[in-house]
Amino acid sequence: MTELENTQIEINELSLDQVFILLEQQNIDQLQLLLSSALPGQIADILEAMPPTERKQLWALIPESLGSETLTFLHDEVRNALIIDMPAEELIAAAELMEVNDLADMIEELPEPVRQSIEDNLSAEILEHLETSLSFDDGTAGRLMSPDVITVRSDVTLETVLRYLHIHEDLPDYTDGLMVINREGIYQGKLLLNKLLTHHEDTLVQELMSIQHQAIPSLTSEHEIALFFERSNFVSAAVVDENNHLLGRITMDDVIHILRSEADHALMSSAGLDEEADLFAPVIKSAKQRTIWLFINLITAFLAAWVIGMYAETVEKIVALAVLMPVVASMGGIAGSQTLTLTIRGLALNQISSGNTSWLARKEVLIGIINGLIWSAVVAGIAWLWFQDIGISLVIAAAIVINLIAAAAAGIAIPLTLHRLGIDPALSGAVILTTVTDVVGFMSFLGLATHYLL
Amino acid sequence: MTELENTQIEINELSLDQVFILLEQQNIDQLQLLLSSALPGQIADILEAMPPTERKQLWALIPESLGSETLTFLHDEVRNALIIDMPAEELIAAAELMEVNDLADMIEELPEPVRQSIEDNLSAEILEHLETSLSFDDGTAGRLMSPDVITVRSDVTLETVLRYLHIHEDLPDYTDGLMVINREGIYQGKLLLNKLLTHHEDTLVQELMSIQHQAIPSLTSEHEIALFFERSNFVSAAVVDENNHLLGRITMDDVIHILRSEADHALMSSAGLDEEADLFAPVIKSAKQRTIWLFINLITAFLAAWVIGMYAETVEKIVALAVLMPVVASMGGIAGSQTLTLTIRGLALNQISSGNTSWLARKEVLIGIINGLIWSAVVAGIAWLWFQDIGISLVIAAAIVINLIAAAAAGIAIPLTLHRLGIDPALSGAVILTTVTDVVGFMSFLGLATHYLL
């Protein structure tokens, strides 16, 4: 049994807690041992979870063989901070080991002299790949692709292919098939390893290759690439130019990276944060990054205050209105954010089109009316128990129904409009929505009160 | 050139707009043609974007060969609604074509008699796999794994392996290697296809197999599985029981599914929504699902109202307080949500531990103080211009600084506490945080005003 138990390796050998303890004990040997057997992505996560001093200590202990790949897993801000302190030779060595798309992402962020010295030291082949990569915009298939593709011709037999593969020492990671091209380099299809391994050696490649194995046009966006892989069963796919020339390939690990980044971006931008920012950045830097969001919010808060100010006299006479007004605004905000979230998700999944928008809008407004009626009755009841004033109860009930309807309409209209204008609704949708529900909430509640209760 | 252009196939042939137009035109032939060449995941996305009537029409047009796989891509609520209307034979046929983990997920949701009739009609082999799958909790490696693994022994040559593979007509999707097991079924490592294709036929499996190719314990959570794949370069990994017996394998498409679900869950639950809910569910059903969230919010809103109520007399005397109080509350809410979001993300990535919590808390509070000082000065200035009262300006400045410090502390403490209690901070973190910033905001502002201005 002992032998059996030994072979069971636990996932995640390297834990953050462990690293903190070993660093504190200055148990460098043990730490180096653990690091040498860890995966680069794991090391990157741990580095990002370290305050600056500890991070530098740990970075110095990472073996050079793991360093370059670790760099590619780090977010921009953390990576750039580490790179600045690296000696030129080390940086060049790391660059040579990187995948071309990672190198392109990194090199764009470097100061010109550092960039130049790296480029001067790259082999002609890597430099050419790097230039191709940089000629495409960030976020396109052309930038994301890697050039390490094994190609075969369609008029050879599997035996020839197998012999050709034997020349290689290893195949690139995520090779689920070989790309079939013609004399001109035009992509023709993919020979899956599955087929190669299960068919007779005399078979010709053209009899087996999958021609329905779509290639990705080089200008396709990351978002479309991710949807495409999710719906297919590919591990890798060819990237082609407008003439169907094979340029490179995109692999499933890129897709995982896209999905993680998209989720990260959605989460962080909803709070006005930059997903590339360092959790342990200097205080002043972080404060500066966050202050813009507070400023935008301040404008909307003063807009709401201004609306209340218009009804200052009413509030002065009936102070219960000041007590209850946050209830109206916040019920609208919550209901509206539900509709907003659904719409943002629908847009991200390409599930909203002119064919279903009106159905969806009608549905959301109806839900607003139903929930508005239910909760306005409850709120009116509580208000009556509290202030014993039937007028206030009726006014707050009406204001809640109005605000929930406005919230539903805004929850659909705001993201659709932002989307059409090319603005990411995940970033600014919530701020605009809350402004609407605050203004409508305060205005309907205090306006109705001014009209009927004074 | 024409030939070349023809081979370039556009990604996403089937667009939602197109389907809506063809359905309206009742152009059934064209629609069936498009559907037959679409990917199941694509069809599922389009079905989910259809109102109920159109969805049923479209579902009836989907060829049976695509239907079962399409079902596995649908969210629970949509899938279950479609299944209820399917004739028993069709449902059984679909079940037989499904992957075991998808079947397990589906069958758990079905009414007992339907479930029984499906189970009665499954082959003994599939039924056994299904029972194994169902014996694991949802969200574990055991439930997620599929049993379609090709195994080899370590003491045979590559030639034997190649001959053995030739017996197969095809290999399962996402096969990047063969699992090496011993006589007792104990997992020993993985023979990568890369190695198989690039080494001499006389080589023994044991010389080539990767033993550092970790297996996943069957009780590992989906979240850990995703992190594990992200950090490695595997396309598939073995799942083993506590004795290291090979049970099945998990593939990269499962990981993409996990990541998508996690992102979906984080987005939807932040607005109190269920990610499995149907965008086009009946109005009453949707209203019911959302109303709980409104109820929870109502409690917190009345808590804020109650705080204001305590200072009703003050507000009655100085109505400017009623006008300005939302500014104090909302600045705290925004600043707090930034800290909260960072902490939630850090927890999700296992980047927060006892080793860095105090560093982080100190940093966030410092940012709160800095931004508090900056914006309280601005707000005090605006308040002075508006109401020409130095007392009000000083009180609101102090209240904003207090609230931003409280927001930072709450933004760290709330998710950490929820996490420790086993509650998902993404679900309830924001509600609790806003309650804190509302209460602290109103209390500090109105409390200070009562003390110093009356």
PDB file of N, CA, C and O in Angstrom, chain A residues 7-8 12 17 45 49 166 173-174 199 224 230-231 233 241 244 260 264 271 279 290-291 297 334 338 342 345 351 356 363-364 371 375, chain B residues 7-8 12 45 49 166 173-174 199 224 230-231 233 241 244 260 264 271 279 290-291 297 334 338 342 345 351 353 356 363-364 371 375:
ATOM      1  N   THR A   7       2.502   7.114  -5.131  1.00  0.00           N
ATOM      2  CA  THR A   7       2.296   7.559  -6.501  1.00  0.00           C
ATOM      3  C   THR A   7       1.155   8.569  -6.611  1.00  0.00           C
ATOM      4  O   THR A   7       1.043   9.260  -7.593  1.00  0.00           O
ATOM      5  N   GLN A   8       0.313   8.623  -5.589  1.00  0.00           N
ATOM      6  CA  GLN A   8      -0.769   9.615  -5.631  1.00  0.00           C
ATOM      7  C   GLN A   8      -0.221  10.984  -5.277  1.00  0.00           C
ATOM      8  O   GLN A   8       0.101  11.261  -4.126  1.00  0.00           O
ATOM      9  N   ASN A  12      -1.575  20.830  -6.459  1.00  0.00           N
ATOM     10  CA  ASN A  12      -1.176  22.041  -5.740  1.00  0.00           C
ATOM     11  C   ASN A  12      -0.228  21.799  -4.579  1.00  0.00           C
ATOM     12  O   ASN A  12      -0.549  22.057  -3.432  1.00  0.00           O
ATOM     13  N   ASP A  17       0.602  29.767   1.702  1.00  0.00           N
ATOM     14  CA  ASP A  17       0.931  29.768   3.122  1.00  0.00           C
ATOM     15  C   ASP A  17       2.347  29.247   3.374  1.00  0.00           C
ATOM     16  O   ASP A  17       3.131  29.836   4.104  1.00  0.00           O
ATOM     17  N   ASP A  45       1.058  32.897  -9.882  1.00  0.00           N
ATOM     18  CA  ASP A  45      -0.023  33.227  -8.948  1.00  0.00           C
ATOM     19  C   ASP A  45       0.535  33.591  -7.578  1.00  0.00           C
ATOM     20  O   ASP A  45       0.043  34.507  -6.924  1.00  0.00           O
ATOM     21  N   ALA A  49       0.666  37.255  -5.352  1.00  0.00           N
ATOM     22  CA  ALA A  49       0.063  37.328  -4.026  1.00  0.00           C
ATOM     23  C   ALA A  49       1.061  37.782  -2.960  1.00  0.00           C
ATOM     24  O   ALA A  49       0.823  37.628  -1.772  1.00  0.00           O
ATOM     25  N   HIS A 166       9.084  11.265 -37.141  1.00  0.00           N
ATOM     26  CA  HIS A 166      10.189  10.657 -36.395  1.00  0.00           C
ATOM     27  C   HIS A 166      11.449  11.501 -36.402  1.00  0.00           C
ATOM     28  O   HIS A 166      12.301  11.360 -35.529  1.00  0.00           O
ATOM     29  N   ASP A 173       3.481  21.388 -27.933  1.00  0.00           N
ATOM     30  CA  ASP A 173       2.331  21.124 -27.060  1.00  0.00           C
ATOM     31  C   ASP A 173       1.029  21.389 -27.812  1.00  0.00           C
ATOM     32  O   ASP A 173       0.984  22.235 -28.697  1.00  0.00           O
ATOM     33  N   TYR A 174      -0.008  20.705 -27.404  1.00  0.00           N
ATOM     34  CA  TYR A 174      -1.355  20.908 -27.961  1.00  0.00           C
ATOM     35  C   TYR A 174      -1.432  20.581 -29.448  1.00  0.00           C
ATOM     36  O   TYR A 174      -2.207  21.178 -30.184  1.00  0.00           O
ATOM     37  N   HIS A 199      -5.315   4.532 -38.794  1.00  0.00           N
ATOM     38  CA  HIS A 199      -5.504   4.114 -40.189  1.00  0.00           C
ATOM     39  C   HIS A 199      -4.248   3.498 -40.788  1.00  0.00           C
ATOM     40  O   HIS A 199      -3.144   3.680 -40.276  1.00  0.00           O
ATOM     41  N   GLU A 224     -14.506  36.051 -30.311  1.00  0.00           N
ATOM     42  CA  GLU A 224     -15.039  35.115 -31.306  1.00  0.00           C
ATOM     43  C   GLU A 224     -14.248  33.808 -31.303  1.00  0.00           C
ATOM     44  O   GLU A 224     -14.809  32.731 -31.487  1.00  0.00           O
ATOM     45  N   GLU A 230     -15.090  26.879 -27.943  1.00  0.00           N
ATOM     46  CA  GLU A 230     -16.058  26.319 -27.000  1.00  0.00           C
ATOM     47  C   GLU A 230     -17.071  25.431 -27.695  1.00  0.00           C
ATOM     48  O   GLU A 230     -17.591  24.488 -27.127  1.00  0.00           O
ATOM     49  N   ARG A 231     -17.423  25.814 -28.901  1.00  0.00           N
ATOM     50  CA  ARG A 231     -18.471  25.087 -29.615  1.00  0.00           C
ATOM     51  C   ARG A 231     -17.913  23.929 -30.415  1.00  0.00           C
ATOM     52  O   ARG A 231     -18.662  23.105 -30.907  1.00  0.00           O
ATOM     53  N   ASN A 233     -14.707  20.831 -31.063  1.00  0.00           N
ATOM     54  CA  ASN A 233     -13.913  19.931 -30.229  1.00  0.00           C
ATOM     55  C   ASN A 233     -12.449  19.983 -30.627  1.00  0.00           C
ATOM     56  O   ASN A 233     -11.757  18.975 -30.606  1.00  0.00           O
ATOM     57  N   ASP A 241      -4.539  33.963 -43.505  1.00  0.00           N
ATOM     58  CA  ASP A 241      -4.770  35.340 -43.940  1.00  0.00           C
ATOM     59  C   ASP A 241      -5.944  35.376 -44.914  1.00  0.00           C
ATOM     60  O   ASP A 241      -6.608  34.365 -45.147  1.00  0.00           O
ATOM     61  N   ASN A 244      -6.171  32.722 -47.464  1.00  0.00           N
ATOM     62  CA  ASN A 244      -6.158  31.365 -46.932  1.00  0.00           C
ATOM     63  C   ASN A 244      -4.762  30.775 -46.778  1.00  0.00           C
ATOM     64  O   ASN A 244      -4.607  29.564 -46.651  1.00  0.00           O
ATOM     65  N   ARG A 260     -10.335  33.407 -19.014  1.00  0.00           N
ATOM     66  CA  ARG A 260      -9.957  33.921 -17.699  1.00  0.00           C
ATOM     67  C   ARG A 260      -9.847  35.453 -17.744  1.00  0.00           C
ATOM     68  O   ARG A 260     -10.331  36.139 -16.850  1.00  0.00           O
ATOM     69  N   ASP A 264     -12.126  38.100 -15.736  1.00  0.00           N
ATOM     70  CA  ASP A 264     -11.409  39.040 -14.903  1.00  0.00           C
ATOM     71  C   ASP A 264     -11.772  40.468 -15.256  1.00  0.00           C
ATOM     72  O   ASP A 264     -12.018  41.306 -14.385  1.00  0.00           O
ATOM     73  N   ALA A 271     -16.202  47.360 -11.127  1.00  0.00           N
ATOM     74  CA  ALA A 271     -15.869  48.218  -9.980  1.00  0.00           C
ATOM     75  C   ALA A 271     -14.876  49.306 -10.397  1.00  0.00           C
ATOM     76  O   ALA A 271     -14.225  49.917  -9.555  1.00  0.00           O
ATOM     77  N   LEU A 279      -2.143  43.753  -7.240  1.00  0.00           N
ATOM     78  CA  LEU A 279      -2.829  43.771  -5.935  1.00  0.00           C
ATOM     79  C   LEU A 279      -1.948  44.441  -4.874  1.00  0.00           C
ATOM     80  O   LEU A 279      -2.450  45.022  -3.913  1.00  0.00           O
ATOM     81  N   ARG A 290      -7.743  54.388  -8.610  1.00  0.00           N
ATOM     82  CA  ARG A 290      -9.127  54.231  -8.182  1.00  0.00           C
ATOM     83  C   ARG A 290      -9.897  55.532  -8.107  1.00  0.00           C
ATOM     84  O   ARG A 290     -11.106  55.553  -8.048  1.00  0.00           O
ATOM     85  N   THR A 291      -9.140  56.636  -8.061  1.00  0.00           N
ATOM     86  CA  THR A 291      -9.788  57.893  -7.756  1.00  0.00           C
ATOM     87  C   THR A 291     -10.712  58.374  -8.880  1.00  0.00           C
ATOM     88  O   THR A 291     -11.725  59.017  -8.633  1.00  0.00           O
ATOM     89  N   ASN A 297     -18.391  58.744  -9.892  1.00  0.00           N
ATOM     90  CA  ASN A 297     -19.503  58.505  -8.980  1.00  0.00           C
ATOM     91  C   ASN A 297     -19.941  59.782  -8.279  1.00  0.00           C
ATOM     92  O   ASN A 297     -21.119  59.983  -8.001  1.00  0.00           O
ATOM     93  N   ILE A 334     -31.533  48.025  -7.393  1.00  0.00           N
ATOM     94  CA  ILE A 334     -31.381  46.571  -7.354  1.00  0.00           C
ATOM     95  C   ILE A 334     -32.107  45.906  -8.523  1.00  0.00           C
ATOM     96  O   ILE A 334     -31.543  45.087  -9.250  1.00  0.00           O
ATOM     97  N   GLN A 338     -30.446  43.868 -11.982  1.00  0.00           N
ATOM     98  CA  GLN A 338     -30.747  42.502 -12.430  1.00  0.00           C
ATOM     99  C   GLN A 338     -30.983  42.484 -13.943  1.00  0.00           C
ATOM    100  O   GLN A 338     -30.431  41.643 -14.659  1.00  0.00           O
ATOM    101  N   LEU A 342     -28.475  40.701 -16.903  1.00  0.00           N
ATOM    102  CA  LEU A 342     -28.975  39.764 -17.911  1.00  0.00           C
ATOM    103  C   LEU A 342     -28.675  40.264 -19.318  1.00  0.00           C
ATOM    104  O   LEU A 342     -28.277  39.496 -20.189  1.00  0.00           O
ATOM    105  N   ARG A 345     -24.932  40.005 -20.151  1.00  0.00           N
ATOM    106  CA  ARG A 345     -24.566  38.629 -20.455  1.00  0.00           C
ATOM    107  C   ARG A 345     -25.067  38.224 -21.828  1.00  0.00           C
ATOM    108  O   ARG A 345     -24.361  37.585 -22.617  1.00  0.00           O
ATOM    109  N   GLN A 351     -26.483  36.795 -27.821  1.00  0.00           N
ATOM    110  CA  GLN A 351     -27.825  36.246 -27.734  1.00  0.00           C
ATOM    111  C   GLN A 351     -28.902  37.316 -27.837  1.00  0.00           C
ATOM    112  O   GLN A 351     -30.079  37.040 -27.637  1.00  0.00           O
ATOM    113  N   ASN A 356     -35.302  39.636 -30.862  1.00  0.00           N
ATOM    114  CA  ASN A 356     -35.840  39.317 -29.538  1.00  0.00           C
ATOM    115  C   ASN A 356     -35.795  40.474 -28.539  1.00  0.00           C
ATOM    116  O   ASN A 356     -36.224  40.324 -27.398  1.00  0.00           O
ATOM    117  N   LYS A 363     -40.919  41.680 -21.418  1.00  0.00           N
ATOM    118  CA  LYS A 363     -40.821  40.780 -20.272  1.00  0.00           C
ATOM    119  C   LYS A 363     -40.254  41.483 -19.043  1.00  0.00           C
ATOM    120  O   LYS A 363     -40.796  41.377 -17.937  1.00  0.00           O
ATOM    121  N   GLU A 364     -39.171  42.221 -19.233  1.00  0.00           N
ATOM    122  CA  GLU A 364     -38.525  42.866 -18.091  1.00  0.00           C
ATOM    123  C   GLU A 364     -39.430  43.931 -17.475  1.00  0.00           C
ATOM    124  O   GLU A 364     -39.502  44.071 -16.256  1.00  0.00           O
ATOM    125  N   ASN A 371     -43.200  42.888  -9.609  1.00  0.00           N
ATOM    126  CA  ASN A 371     -42.434  43.047  -8.375  1.00  0.00           C
ATOM    127  C   ASN A 371     -42.651  44.426  -7.770  1.00  0.00           C
ATOM    128  O   ASN A 371     -42.628  44.583  -6.544  1.00  0.00           O
ATOM    129  N   TRP A 375     -43.850  44.710  -3.860  1.00  0.00           N
ATOM    130  CA  TRP A 375     -43.008  45.351  -2.855  1.00  0.00           C
ATOM    131  C   TRP A 375     -43.474  46.753  -2.486  1.00  0.00           C
ATOM    132  O   TRP A 375     -43.223  47.213  -1.375  1.00  0.00           O
TER     133      TRP A 375
ATOM    134  N   THR B   7     -12.384  28.222 -50.089  1.00  0.00           N
ATOM    135  CA  THR B   7     -11.972  27.384 -48.967  1.00  0.00           C
ATOM    136  C   THR B   7     -11.937  28.162 -47.653  1.00  0.00           C
ATOM    137  O   THR B   7     -11.914  27.589 -46.596  1.00  0.00           O
ATOM    138  N   GLN B   8     -11.914  29.499 -47.766  1.00  0.00           N
ATOM    139  CA  GLN B   8     -11.908  30.282 -46.523  1.00  0.00           C
ATOM    140  C   GLN B   8     -13.321  30.319 -45.939  1.00  0.00           C
ATOM    141  O   GLN B   8     -14.211  30.999 -46.461  1.00  0.00           O
ATOM    142  N   ASN B  12     -18.660  31.274 -37.506  1.00  0.00           N
ATOM    143  CA  ASN B  12     -20.034  31.692 -37.176  1.00  0.00           C
ATOM    144  C   ASN B  12     -20.934  31.863 -38.372  1.00  0.00           C
ATOM    145  O   ASN B  12     -21.407  32.951 -38.670  1.00  0.00           O
ATOM    146  N   ASP B  45     -26.702  28.017 -28.133  1.00  0.00           N
ATOM    147  CA  ASP B  45     -26.723  29.462 -27.859  1.00  0.00           C
ATOM    148  C   ASP B  45     -27.912  30.121 -28.534  1.00  0.00           C
ATOM    149  O   ASP B  45     -28.547  31.013 -27.969  1.00  0.00           O
ATOM    150  N   ALA B  49     -31.461  31.981 -27.014  1.00  0.00           N
ATOM    151  CA  ALA B  49     -31.783  33.368 -27.338  1.00  0.00           C
ATOM    152  C   ALA B  49     -33.155  33.505 -27.993  1.00  0.00           C
ATOM    153  O   ALA B  49     -33.462  34.540 -28.571  1.00  0.00           O
ATOM    154  N   HIS B 166      -4.383   0.687 -33.860  1.00  0.00           N
ATOM    155  CA  HIS B 166      -4.951   0.436 -35.185  1.00  0.00           C
ATOM    156  C   HIS B 166      -6.258  -0.353 -35.144  1.00  0.00           C
ATOM    157  O   HIS B 166      -7.040  -0.298 -36.086  1.00  0.00           O
ATOM    158  N   ASP B 173     -12.143  12.109 -28.544  1.00  0.00           N
ATOM    159  CA  ASP B 173     -11.693  13.496 -28.656  1.00  0.00           C
ATOM    160  C   ASP B 173     -10.768  13.838 -27.491  1.00  0.00           C
ATOM    161  O   ASP B 173     -10.887  13.284 -26.403  1.00  0.00           O
ATOM    162  N   TYR B 174      -9.894  14.784 -27.727  1.00  0.00           N
ATOM    163  CA  TYR B 174      -8.992  15.303 -26.688  1.00  0.00           C
ATOM    164  C   TYR B 174      -8.057  14.238 -26.124  1.00  0.00           C
ATOM    165  O   TYR B 174      -7.680  14.284 -24.967  1.00  0.00           O
ATOM    166  N   HIS B 199       9.275   8.600 -31.396  1.00  0.00           N
ATOM    167  CA  HIS B 199      10.305   7.676 -30.920  1.00  0.00           C
ATOM    168  C   HIS B 199      10.268   6.336 -31.641  1.00  0.00           C
ATOM    169  O   HIS B 199       9.272   5.986 -32.261  1.00  0.00           O
ATOM    170  N   GLU B 224     -10.485  23.760  -8.403  1.00  0.00           N
ATOM    171  CA  GLU B 224      -9.087  23.311  -8.349  1.00  0.00           C
ATOM    172  C   GLU B 224      -8.663  22.676  -9.671  1.00  0.00           C
ATOM    173  O   GLU B 224      -7.526  22.825 -10.111  1.00  0.00           O
ATOM    174  N   GLU B 230      -5.027  25.107 -16.069  1.00  0.00           N
ATOM    175  CA  GLU B 230      -4.516  26.392 -16.517  1.00  0.00           C
ATOM    176  C   GLU B 230      -3.025  26.488 -16.351  1.00  0.00           C
ATOM    177  O   GLU B 230      -2.331  27.157 -17.104  1.00  0.00           O
ATOM    178  N   ARG B 231      -2.525  25.859 -15.300  1.00  0.00           N
ATOM    179  CA  ARG B 231      -1.101  25.983 -15.000  1.00  0.00           C
ATOM    180  C   ARG B 231      -0.265  24.923 -15.706  1.00  0.00           C
ATOM    181  O   ARG B 231       0.956  25.006 -15.718  1.00  0.00           O
ATOM    182  N   ASN B 233       0.260  22.019 -19.110  1.00  0.00           N
ATOM    183  CA  ASN B 233       0.019  22.028 -20.550  1.00  0.00           C
ATOM    184  C   ASN B 233      -0.694  20.750 -20.978  1.00  0.00           C
ATOM    185  O   ASN B 233      -0.444  20.212 -22.038  1.00  0.00           O
ATOM    186  N   ASP B 241      -8.881   7.178  -7.814  1.00  0.00           N
ATOM    187  CA  ASP B 241      -9.482   7.128  -6.471  1.00  0.00           C
ATOM    188  C   ASP B 241      -8.382   7.208  -5.415  1.00  0.00           C
ATOM    189  O   ASP B 241      -7.195   7.396  -5.741  1.00  0.00           O
ATOM    190  N   ASN B 244      -5.300   5.288  -5.982  1.00  0.00           N
ATOM    191  CA  ASN B 244      -4.637   5.547  -7.257  1.00  0.00           C
ATOM    192  C   ASN B 244      -5.114   4.653  -8.396  1.00  0.00           C
ATOM    193  O   ASN B 244      -4.445   4.512  -9.407  1.00  0.00           O
ATOM    194  N   ARG B 260     -16.233  29.019 -17.949  1.00  0.00           N
ATOM    195  CA  ARG B 260     -17.401  29.762 -18.408  1.00  0.00           C
ATOM    196  C   ARG B 260     -18.471  29.791 -17.307  1.00  0.00           C
ATOM    197  O   ARG B 260     -19.065  30.834 -17.039  1.00  0.00           O
ATOM    198  N   ASP B 264     -19.854  33.042 -15.342  1.00  0.00           N
ATOM    199  CA  ASP B 264     -21.290  33.233 -15.396  1.00  0.00           C
ATOM    200  C   ASP B 264     -21.880  33.336 -14.000  1.00  0.00           C
ATOM    201  O   ASP B 264     -22.689  34.207 -13.710  1.00  0.00           O
ATOM    202  N   ALA B 271     -25.815  39.915  -8.965  1.00  0.00           N
ATOM    203  CA  ALA B 271     -27.103  40.595  -9.046  1.00  0.00           C
ATOM    204  C   ALA B 271     -28.221  39.701  -8.495  1.00  0.00           C
ATOM    205  O   ALA B 271     -29.399  39.925  -8.759  1.00  0.00           O
ATOM    206  N   LEU B 279     -33.335  33.027 -20.021  1.00  0.00           N
ATOM    207  CA  LEU B 279     -33.537  34.447 -20.337  1.00  0.00           C
ATOM    208  C   LEU B 279     -34.978  34.692 -20.773  1.00  0.00           C
ATOM    209  O   LEU B 279     -35.525  35.779 -20.586  1.00  0.00           O
ATOM    210  N   ARG B 290     -36.590  36.624  -8.932  1.00  0.00           N
ATOM    211  CA  ARG B 290     -35.862  37.853  -8.621  1.00  0.00           C
ATOM    212  C   ARG B 290     -36.342  38.523  -7.340  1.00  0.00           C
ATOM    213  O   ARG B 290     -35.674  39.386  -6.800  1.00  0.00           O
ATOM    214  N   THR B 291     -37.527  38.152  -6.907  1.00  0.00           N
ATOM    215  CA  THR B 291     -38.147  38.903  -5.835  1.00  0.00           C
ATOM    216  C   THR B 291     -37.417  38.730  -4.506  1.00  0.00           C
ATOM    217  O   THR B 291     -37.366  39.629  -3.683  1.00  0.00           O
ATOM    218  N   ASN B 297     -32.736  43.165  -0.188  1.00  0.00           N
ATOM    219  CA  ASN B 297     -32.351  44.562  -0.312  1.00  0.00           C
ATOM    220  C   ASN B 297     -33.279  45.477   0.490  1.00  0.00           C
ATOM    221  O   ASN B 297     -32.844  46.487   1.040  1.00  0.00           O
ATOM    222  N   ILE B 334     -19.046  53.021  -3.302  1.00  0.00           N
ATOM    223  CA  ILE B 334     -18.176  52.831  -4.474  1.00  0.00           C
ATOM    224  C   ILE B 334     -16.772  52.416  -4.035  1.00  0.00           C
ATOM    225  O   ILE B 334     -16.212  51.439  -4.539  1.00  0.00           O
ATOM    226  N   GLN B 338     -14.780  48.589  -4.577  1.00  0.00           N
ATOM    227  CA  GLN B 338     -13.479  48.348  -5.214  1.00  0.00           C
ATOM    228  C   GLN B 338     -12.631  47.400  -4.368  1.00  0.00           C
ATOM    229  O   GLN B 338     -12.076  46.428  -4.877  1.00  0.00           O
ATOM    230  N   LEU B 342     -11.536  43.390  -5.358  1.00  0.00           N
ATOM    231  CA  LEU B 342     -10.153  42.909  -5.314  1.00  0.00           C
ATOM    232  C   LEU B 342     -10.022  41.714  -4.389  1.00  0.00           C
ATOM    233  O   LEU B 342      -9.336  40.742  -4.695  1.00  0.00           O
ATOM    234  N   ARG B 345     -11.648  38.555  -5.877  1.00  0.00           N
ATOM    235  CA  ARG B 345     -10.803  37.974  -6.911  1.00  0.00           C
ATOM    236  C   ARG B 345      -9.592  37.276  -6.301  1.00  0.00           C
ATOM    237  O   ARG B 345      -9.229  36.171  -6.695  1.00  0.00           O
ATOM    238  N   GLN B 351      -5.092  33.682  -3.701  1.00  0.00           N
ATOM    239  CA  GLN B 351      -3.974  34.598  -3.520  1.00  0.00           C
ATOM    240  C   GLN B 351      -4.020  35.334  -2.188  1.00  0.00           C
ATOM    241  O   GLN B 351      -3.246  36.252  -1.959  1.00  0.00           O
ATOM    242  N   SER B 353      -3.847  34.883   1.897  1.00  0.00           N
ATOM    243  CA  SER B 353      -3.531  33.962   2.992  1.00  0.00           C
ATOM    244  C   SER B 353      -3.186  34.796   4.218  1.00  0.00           C
ATOM    245  O   SER B 353      -3.075  36.017   4.134  1.00  0.00           O
ATOM    246  N   ASN B 356      -0.483  37.617   3.935  1.00  0.00           N
ATOM    247  CA  ASN B 356      -0.542  38.926   3.290  1.00  0.00           C
ATOM    248  C   ASN B 356      -1.802  39.731   3.619  1.00  0.00           C
ATOM    249  O   ASN B 356      -1.980  40.838   3.135  1.00  0.00           O
ATOM    250  N   LYS B 363      -2.901  48.509   3.324  1.00  0.00           N
ATOM    251  CA  LYS B 363      -2.856  49.225   2.055  1.00  0.00           C
ATOM    252  C   LYS B 363      -4.236  49.803   1.708  1.00  0.00           C
ATOM    253  O   LYS B 363      -4.350  50.978   1.331  1.00  0.00           O
ATOM    254  N   GLU B 364      -5.275  48.989   1.837  1.00  0.00           N
ATOM    255  CA  GLU B 364      -6.605  49.444   1.445  1.00  0.00           C
ATOM    256  C   GLU B 364      -7.083  50.591   2.338  1.00  0.00           C
ATOM    257  O   GLU B 364      -7.696  51.535   1.858  1.00  0.00           O
ATOM    258  N   ASN B 371      -7.797  58.834  -0.616  1.00  0.00           N
ATOM    259  CA  ASN B 371      -8.914  59.242  -1.460  1.00  0.00           C
ATOM    260  C   ASN B 371     -10.003  59.935  -0.643  1.00  0.00           C
ATOM    261  O   ASN B 371     -10.691  60.818  -1.158  1.00  0.00           O
ATOM    262  N   TRP B 375     -11.304  63.641  -1.806  1.00  0.00           N
ATOM    263  CA  TRP B 375     -12.687  63.867  -2.234  1.00  0.00           C
ATOM    264  C   TRP B 375     -13.522  64.568  -1.178  1.00  0.00           C
ATOM    265  O   TRP B 375     -14.488  65.251  -1.512  1.00  0.00           O
TER     266      TRP B 375
END
